[in-house]
Amino acid sequence: MLRFRFILLSCFASAIGCHAISPTLQVNQATVEPALVTDVQQVTINAAEIAKGEGDYDAALKIFREVLNQNPVATDAFVGIGDIYLIQKNWERAEPAFARAVKLEPRNFDAQYGHAVSLQMLKKFIDAVRAYHRALTLNPEDMGANMNIATTYLQMGRPQSALVFAERAVKLDGELAPAQITLAATYQLLGRPQDALESYIAASEEMDEPSPQLMRNIIYLLTKEKRYQEVVNTTTQLVQIDPTTESYEQLGWAEFRLGDYAASLESYKIAVDYDHTNWRALNGIGVNELNRWLLGDKTNTESYQTARIVFRRSLALNPDQPKVITLILRYGL
């Protein structure tokens, strides 16, 4: 089974700690013996696996079903069908295929794992956790199962339950970026920003080109830690791969915190070039221009007028800004 095709990953916003759910099915007490297949049927199943591996899913499904017509208890055929539906993201059809395989052969790891993935993707999280536990009973050292059960717990808002599995996944394969990201998300939800930051950075080091979202997670935590020079360095990299109004706005903010006002003003201007309705970036321009006017003993009237214009543009876009209104009233803008 192509298990690592179905390693799941997410970062979540809320956290409630609780204990892990125990599996309801005791896989060491299988009530059904593994189904026997004839040599001819096994060769046919192998042919279907080859077709699946080459991406010929229609042919593979047809062959698997031919096997089941001859032998309706051929577990590997059900697993193969479930695999294909997972690849096709057809979770509704994958789940019953794996459910049948699990019923036929409870001690089949691939069947339990595939069933867990399909349940997770159907957002049946409690059932998915139980299925992952059954899979891990059969193979506790499987990295994918450990990581996926951790992501399921995160989706349930249970980072404390996720922690042991996320840490085990990294221990099993720390060079896999998704495992590091899952652990980082868990640490972040548990209020351990330094540990989360280290895991996010470890993940980025394993990627040829870190994703913009991963870099934003790193920037967010660096900001929380007030490591502003590193925020600037990371955001400078971010705008190279994701030159958006949000990225340049973030860069302008970080440069301002470092006192590099000229660079900050330029970044905010680029942010507005990308999106004329970005009122936060307009505020950034206004603050920089107002700062320039104040530092110049209030003689730079051009900066004063620019600040006046952009603050009023910002308020036109978003009138609910009491701090901007206070600035306008204080300095007669």
GROMACS .gro file of C-alpha atoms in nm:
model
  333
    1MET     CA    1   0.000   0.000   0.000
    2LEU     CA    2   0.125   0.347  -0.082
    3ARG     CA    3   0.099   0.464   0.278
    4PHE     CA    4   0.330   0.763   0.259
    5ARG     CA    5   0.115   0.909  -0.016
    6PHE     CA    6  -0.142   0.963   0.257
    7ILE     CA    7   0.062   1.131   0.526
    8LEU     CA    8  -0.157   1.417   0.643
    9LEU     CA    9  -0.057   1.756   0.770
   10SER     CA   10  -0.223   2.064   0.917
   11CYS     CA   11  -0.178   2.352   1.160
   12PHE     CA   12  -0.469   2.435   1.386
   13ALA     CA   13  -0.587   2.730   1.588
   14SER     CA   14  -0.727   2.603   1.919
   15ALA     CA   15  -0.618   2.350   2.179
   16ILE     CA   16  -0.783   2.137   2.449
   17GLY     CA   17  -0.572   1.874   2.624
   18CYS     CA   18  -0.710   1.530   2.710
   19HIS     CA   19  -0.619   1.164   2.710
   20ALA     CA   20  -0.578   0.938   2.412
   21ILE     CA   21  -0.869   0.721   2.303
   22SER     CA   22  -0.819   0.347   2.334
   23PRO     CA   23  -0.905   0.125   2.039
   24THR     CA   24  -1.242  -0.047   2.059
   25LEU     CA   25  -1.136  -0.346   1.851
   26GLN     CA   26  -0.875  -0.573   2.005
   27VAL     CA   27  -0.672  -0.668   1.702
   28ASN     CA   28  -0.495  -0.946   1.889
   29GLN     CA   29  -0.824  -1.132   1.905
   30ALA     CA   30  -0.903  -1.162   1.536
   31THR     CA   31  -1.228  -1.346   1.477
   32VAL     CA   32  -1.163  -1.402   1.107
   33GLU     CA   33  -0.866  -1.586   0.967
   34PRO     CA   34  -0.673  -1.408   0.687
   35ALA     CA   35  -0.843  -1.490   0.360
   36LEU     CA   36  -0.667  -1.738   0.133
   37VAL     CA   37  -0.619  -1.668  -0.235
   38THR     CA   38  -0.513  -1.907  -0.506
   39ASP     CA   39  -0.186  -1.867  -0.690
   40VAL     CA   40  -0.374  -1.744  -0.996
   41GLN     CA   41  -0.565  -1.489  -0.790
   42GLN     CA   42  -0.242  -1.365  -0.632
   43VAL     CA   43  -0.086  -1.317  -0.974
   44THR     CA   44  -0.395  -1.124  -1.077
   45ILE     CA   45  -0.373  -0.905  -0.766
   46ASN     CA   46  -0.007  -0.840  -0.846
   47ALA     CA   47  -0.106  -0.732  -1.196
   48ALA     CA   48  -0.360  -0.492  -1.051
   49GLU     CA   49  -0.094  -0.348  -0.820
   50ILE     CA   50   0.133  -0.290  -1.119
   51ALA     CA   51  -0.146  -0.111  -1.304
   52LYS     CA   52  -0.214   0.100  -0.995
   53GLY     CA   53   0.153   0.186  -0.962
   54GLU     CA   54   0.157   0.304  -1.324
   55GLY     CA   55  -0.147   0.523  -1.267
   56ASP     CA   56  -0.388   0.312  -1.471
   57TYR     CA   57  -0.653   0.320  -1.201
   58ASP     CA   58  -0.950   0.213  -1.413
   59ALA     CA   59  -0.768  -0.100  -1.524
   60ALA     CA   60  -0.652  -0.173  -1.170
   61LEU     CA   61  -1.004  -0.136  -1.030
   62LYS     CA   62  -1.139  -0.368  -1.297
   63ILE     CA   63  -0.878  -0.634  -1.216
   64PHE     CA   64  -0.932  -0.607  -0.839
   65ARG     CA   65  -1.307  -0.649  -0.891
   66GLU     CA   66  -1.252  -0.954  -1.111
   67VAL     CA   67  -1.059  -1.110  -0.823
   68LEU     CA   68  -1.343  -1.030  -0.583
   69ASN     CA   69  -1.595  -1.188  -0.819
   70GLN     CA   70  -1.397  -1.511  -0.788
   71ASN     CA   71  -1.304  -1.468  -0.422
   72PRO     CA   72  -1.519  -1.217  -0.226
   73VAL     CA   73  -1.294  -1.245   0.079
   74ALA     CA   74  -0.965  -1.145  -0.090
   75THR     CA   75  -0.849  -0.878   0.154
   76ASP     CA   76  -0.570  -0.743  -0.065
   77ALA     CA   77  -0.817  -0.666  -0.342
   78PHE     CA   78  -1.027  -0.453  -0.106
   79VAL     CA   79  -0.713  -0.278   0.017
   80GLY     CA   80  -0.605  -0.213  -0.341
   81ILE     CA   81  -0.943  -0.064  -0.427
   82GLY     CA   82  -0.930   0.152  -0.115
   83ASP     CA   83  -0.581   0.272  -0.207
   84ILE     CA   84  -0.700   0.387  -0.548
   85TYR     CA   85  -0.992   0.578  -0.402
   86LEU     CA   86  -0.755   0.747  -0.157
   87ILE     CA   87  -0.529   0.850  -0.443
   88GLN     CA   88  -0.835   0.988  -0.620
   89LYS     CA   89  -0.948   1.160  -0.298
   90ASN     CA   90  -1.275   0.973  -0.313
   91TRP     CA   91  -1.298   0.927   0.061
   92GLU     CA   92  -1.662   0.813   0.059
   93ARG     CA   93  -1.579   0.511  -0.157
   94ALA     CA   94  -1.244   0.440   0.006
   95GLU     CA   95  -1.389   0.400   0.355
   96PRO     CA   96  -1.622   0.103   0.290
   97ALA     CA   97  -1.352  -0.077   0.091
   98PHE     CA   98  -1.110  -0.053   0.383
   99ALA     CA   99  -1.387  -0.129   0.633
  100ARG     CA  100  -1.454  -0.456   0.452
  101ALA     CA  101  -1.081  -0.537   0.447
  102VAL     CA  102  -1.056  -0.469   0.821
  103LYS     CA  103  -1.352  -0.694   0.891
  104LEU     CA  104  -1.196  -0.973   0.687
  105GLU     CA  105  -0.848  -0.934   0.833
  106PRO     CA  106  -0.825  -0.722   1.151
  107ARG     CA  107  -0.450  -0.777   1.178
  108ASN     CA  108  -0.378  -0.632   0.834
  109PHE     CA  109  -0.187  -0.309   0.894
  110ASP     CA  110  -0.251  -0.165   0.548
  111ALA     CA  111  -0.625  -0.218   0.589
  112GLN     CA  112  -0.632  -0.053   0.932
  113TYR     CA  113  -0.413   0.236   0.815
  114GLY     CA  114  -0.616   0.300   0.501
  115HIS     CA  115  -0.938   0.284   0.700
  116ALA     CA  116  -0.799   0.540   0.945
  117VAL     CA  117  -0.696   0.779   0.667
  118SER     CA  118  -1.034   0.760   0.496
  119LEU     CA  119  -1.215   0.818   0.827
  120GLN     CA  120  -0.992   1.114   0.902
  121MET     CA  121  -1.058   1.270   0.564
  122LEU     CA  122  -1.431   1.221   0.622
  123LYS     CA  123  -1.384   1.415   0.948
  124LYS     CA  124  -1.491   1.115   1.154
  125PHE     CA  125  -1.210   1.189   1.393
  126ILE     CA  126  -1.300   0.965   1.687
  127ASP     CA  127  -1.333   0.662   1.460
  128ALA     CA  128  -1.012   0.762   1.282
  129VAL     CA  129  -0.820   0.777   1.610
  130ARG     CA  130  -0.943   0.430   1.702
  131ALA     CA  131  -0.837   0.297   1.362
  132TYR     CA  132  -0.492   0.456   1.391
  133HIS     CA  133  -0.453   0.300   1.736
  134ARG     CA  134  -0.534  -0.040   1.588
  135ALA     CA  135  -0.280   0.017   1.312
  136LEU     CA  136  -0.017   0.122   1.564
  137THR     CA  137  -0.088  -0.187   1.773
  138LEU     CA  138   0.021  -0.385   1.468
  139ASN     CA  139   0.317  -0.161   1.380
  140PRO     CA  140   0.404   0.097   1.648
  141GLU     CA  141   0.709   0.212   1.454
  142ASP     CA  142   0.522   0.328   1.144
  143MET     CA  143   0.603   0.696   1.097
  144GLY     CA  144   0.296   0.774   0.886
  145ALA     CA  145   0.050   0.630   1.137
  146ASN     CA  146   0.215   0.815   1.424
  147MET     CA  147   0.210   1.145   1.238
  148ASN     CA  148  -0.144   1.106   1.110
  149ILE     CA  149  -0.290   1.021   1.449
  150ALA     CA  150  -0.116   1.332   1.581
  151THR     CA  151  -0.277   1.547   1.310
  152THR     CA  152  -0.614   1.390   1.389
  153TYR     CA  153  -0.580   1.483   1.754
  154LEU     CA  154  -0.487   1.836   1.649
  155GLN     CA  155  -0.799   1.853   1.435
  156MET     CA  156  -0.995   1.751   1.745
  157GLY     CA  157  -0.833   2.030   1.946
  158ARG     CA  158  -0.630   1.787   2.157
  159PRO     CA  159  -0.261   1.880   2.125
  160GLN     CA  160  -0.166   1.712   2.452
  161SER     CA  161  -0.289   1.379   2.314
  162ALA     CA  162  -0.108   1.449   1.987
  163LEU     CA  163   0.228   1.520   2.149
  164VAL     CA  164   0.357   1.167   2.211
  165PHE     CA  165   0.275   1.059   1.855
  166ALA     CA  166   0.415   1.374   1.695
  167GLU     CA  167   0.740   1.332   1.889
  168ARG     CA  168   0.760   0.964   1.796
  169ALA     CA  169   0.708   1.044   1.427
  170VAL     CA  170   1.004   1.284   1.434
  171LYS     CA  171   1.213   1.029   1.623
  172LEU     CA  172   1.134   0.772   1.354
  173ASP     CA  173   1.210   1.007   1.064
  174GLY     CA  174   1.327   1.354   1.164
  175GLU     CA  175   1.433   1.429   0.809
  176LEU     CA  176   1.073   1.434   0.689
  177ALA     CA  177   0.948   1.792   0.687
  178PRO     CA  178   0.578   1.710   0.747
  179ALA     CA  179   0.668   1.526   1.068
  180GLN     CA  180   0.861   1.828   1.194
  181ILE     CA  181   0.575   2.060   1.097
  182THR     CA  182   0.321   1.846   1.281
  183LEU     CA  183   0.540   1.849   1.591
  184ALA     CA  184   0.586   2.226   1.559
  185ALA     CA  185   0.210   2.279   1.534
  186THR     CA  186   0.164   2.065   1.844
  187TYR     CA  187   0.422   2.260   2.042
  188GLN     CA  188   0.268   2.588   1.927
  189LEU     CA  189  -0.077   2.487   2.047
  190LEU     CA  190   0.071   2.375   2.379
  191GLY     CA  191   0.222   2.719   2.435
  192ARG     CA  192   0.583   2.613   2.371
  193PRO     CA  193   0.688   2.872   2.109
  194GLN     CA  194   1.062   2.811   2.129
  195ASP     CA  195   1.021   2.436   2.072
  196ALA     CA  196   0.773   2.508   1.791
  197LEU     CA  197   1.017   2.748   1.627
  198GLU     CA  198   1.299   2.493   1.638
  199SER     CA  199   1.078   2.231   1.473
  200TYR     CA  200   0.957   2.470   1.203
  201ILE     CA  201   1.317   2.567   1.126
  202ALA     CA  202   1.417   2.199   1.118
  203ALA     CA  203   1.135   2.139   0.869
  204SER     CA  204   1.248   2.427   0.649
  205GLU     CA  205   1.601   2.286   0.642
  206GLU     CA  206   1.466   1.960   0.499
  207MET     CA  207   1.285   2.134   0.212
  208ASP     CA  208   1.440   2.250  -0.114
  209GLU     CA  209   1.216   2.556  -0.096
  210PRO     CA  210   1.012   2.612   0.220
  211SER     CA  211   0.646   2.687   0.160
  212PRO     CA  212   0.522   3.044   0.216
  213GLN     CA  213   0.294   2.922   0.495
  214LEU     CA  214   0.582   2.753   0.674
  215MET     CA  215   0.785   3.072   0.651
  216ARG     CA  216   0.491   3.273   0.786
  217ASN     CA  217   0.471   3.036   1.083
  218ILE     CA  218   0.840   3.093   1.149
  219ILE     CA  219   0.796   3.470   1.114
  220TYR     CA  220   0.502   3.467   1.354
  221LEU     CA  221   0.700   3.285   1.623
  222LEU     CA  222   1.012   3.498   1.569
  223THR     CA  223   0.790   3.802   1.616
  224LYS     CA  224   0.649   3.658   1.939
  225GLU     CA  225   1.007   3.610   2.057
  226LYS     CA  226   1.095   3.970   1.951
  227ARG     CA  227   1.376   3.846   1.728
  228TYR     CA  228   1.321   4.125   1.479
  229GLN     CA  229   1.642   4.092   1.278
  230GLU     CA  230   1.556   3.729   1.208
  231VAL     CA  231   1.203   3.840   1.121
  232VAL     CA  232   1.348   4.075   0.860
  233ASN     CA  233   1.584   3.809   0.725
  234THR     CA  234   1.308   3.548   0.695
  235THR     CA  235   1.054   3.791   0.550
  236THR     CA  236   1.310   3.907   0.293
  237GLN     CA  237   1.330   3.544   0.180
  238LEU     CA  238   0.950   3.518   0.186
  239VAL     CA  239   0.896   3.807  -0.056
  240GLN     CA  240   1.128   3.636  -0.302
  241ILE     CA  241   0.902   3.330  -0.327
  242ASP     CA  242   0.569   3.489  -0.236
  243PRO     CA  243   0.569   3.856  -0.341
  244THR     CA  244   0.226   3.950  -0.210
  245THR     CA  245   0.087   4.257  -0.039
  246GLU     CA  246   0.076   4.069   0.291
  247SER     CA  247   0.441   3.962   0.264
  248TYR     CA  248   0.566   4.313   0.191
  249GLU     CA  249   0.346   4.457   0.464
  250GLN     CA  250   0.506   4.213   0.712
  251LEU     CA  251   0.852   4.311   0.589
  252GLY     CA  252   0.774   4.680   0.629
  253TRP     CA  253   0.655   4.625   0.984
  254ALA     CA  254   0.969   4.430   1.082
  255GLU     CA  255   1.202   4.686   0.923
  256PHE     CA  256   1.025   4.963   1.114
  257ARG     CA  257   1.077   4.776   1.441
  258LEU     CA  258   1.450   4.763   1.363
  259GLY     CA  259   1.456   5.137   1.295
  260ASP     CA  260   1.525   5.098   0.922
  261TYR     CA  261   1.261   5.352   0.829
  262ALA     CA  262   1.365   5.404   0.468
  263ALA     CA  263   1.346   5.031   0.395
  264SER     CA  264   1.020   5.006   0.585
  265LEU     CA  265   0.861   5.286   0.382
  266GLU     CA  266   0.967   5.123   0.056
  267SER     CA  267   0.827   4.784   0.160
  268TYR     CA  268   0.494   4.938   0.259
  269LYS     CA  269   0.476   5.119  -0.075
  270ILE     CA  270   0.533   4.793  -0.261
  271ALA     CA  271   0.259   4.631  -0.050
  272VAL     CA  272   0.018   4.905  -0.162
  273ASP     CA  273   0.130   4.862  -0.523
  274TYR     CA  274   0.018   4.500  -0.498
  275ASP     CA  275  -0.313   4.593  -0.335
  276HIS     CA  276  -0.441   4.951  -0.323
  277THR     CA  277  -0.700   4.847  -0.063
  278ASN     CA  278  -0.443   4.727   0.192
  279TRP     CA  279  -0.525   4.980   0.464
  280ARG     CA  280  -0.267   4.836   0.703
  281ALA     CA  281   0.010   4.904   0.451
  282LEU     CA  282  -0.131   5.254   0.397
  283ASN     CA  283  -0.103   5.306   0.772
  284GLY     CA  284   0.258   5.187   0.751
  285ILE     CA  285   0.332   5.451   0.489
  286GLY     CA  286   0.155   5.711   0.702
  287VAL     CA  287   0.348   5.624   1.017
  288ASN     CA  288   0.680   5.636   0.831
  289GLU     CA  289   0.600   5.970   0.668
  290LEU     CA  290   0.476   6.115   0.997
  291ASN     CA  291   0.791   5.987   1.167
  292ARG     CA  292   1.006   6.153   0.898
  293TRP     CA  293   0.819   6.481   0.955
  294LEU     CA  294   0.868   6.464   1.330
  295LEU     CA  295   1.237   6.370   1.307
  296GLY     CA  296   1.290   6.662   1.068
  297ASP     CA  297   1.161   6.911   1.326
  298LYS     CA  298   0.829   6.928   1.142
  299THR     CA  299   0.983   7.105   0.843
  300ASN     CA  300   0.924   6.835   0.581
  301THR     CA  301   0.580   6.941   0.463
  302GLU     CA  302   0.580   6.684   0.182
  303SER     CA  303   0.600   6.399   0.432
  304TYR     CA  304   0.329   6.563   0.642
  305GLN     CA  305   0.094   6.592   0.344
  306THR     CA  306   0.166   6.234   0.235
  307ALA     CA  307   0.086   6.107   0.585
  308ARG     CA  308  -0.237   6.307   0.580
  309ILE     CA  309  -0.343   6.163   0.244
  310VAL     CA  310  -0.266   5.796   0.319
  311PHE     CA  311  -0.423   5.801   0.665
  312ARG     CA  312  -0.742   5.940   0.519
  313ARG     CA  313  -0.735   5.678   0.242
  314SER     CA  314  -0.695   5.411   0.507
  315LEU     CA  315  -0.992   5.544   0.705
  316ALA     CA  316  -1.204   5.551   0.391
  317LEU     CA  317  -1.131   5.179   0.350
  318ASN     CA  318  -1.177   5.095   0.719
  319PRO     CA  319  -1.339   5.365   0.933
  320ASP     CA  320  -1.308   5.162   1.254
  321GLN     CA  321  -0.951   5.264   1.341
  322PRO     CA  322  -0.947   5.467   1.665
  323LYS     CA  323  -0.565   5.481   1.677
  324VAL     CA  324  -0.547   5.638   1.331
  325ILE     CA  325  -0.820   5.884   1.423
  326THR     CA  326  -0.620   5.978   1.735
  327LEU     CA  327  -0.309   6.045   1.521
  328ILE     CA  328  -0.506   6.261   1.281
  329LEU     CA  329  -0.652   6.468   1.564
  330ARG     CA  330  -0.323   6.494   1.754
  331TYR     CA  331  -0.119   6.619   1.458
  332GLY     CA  332  -0.393   6.804   1.273
  333LEU     CA  333  -0.389   6.569   0.978
   0.00000   0.00000   0.00000
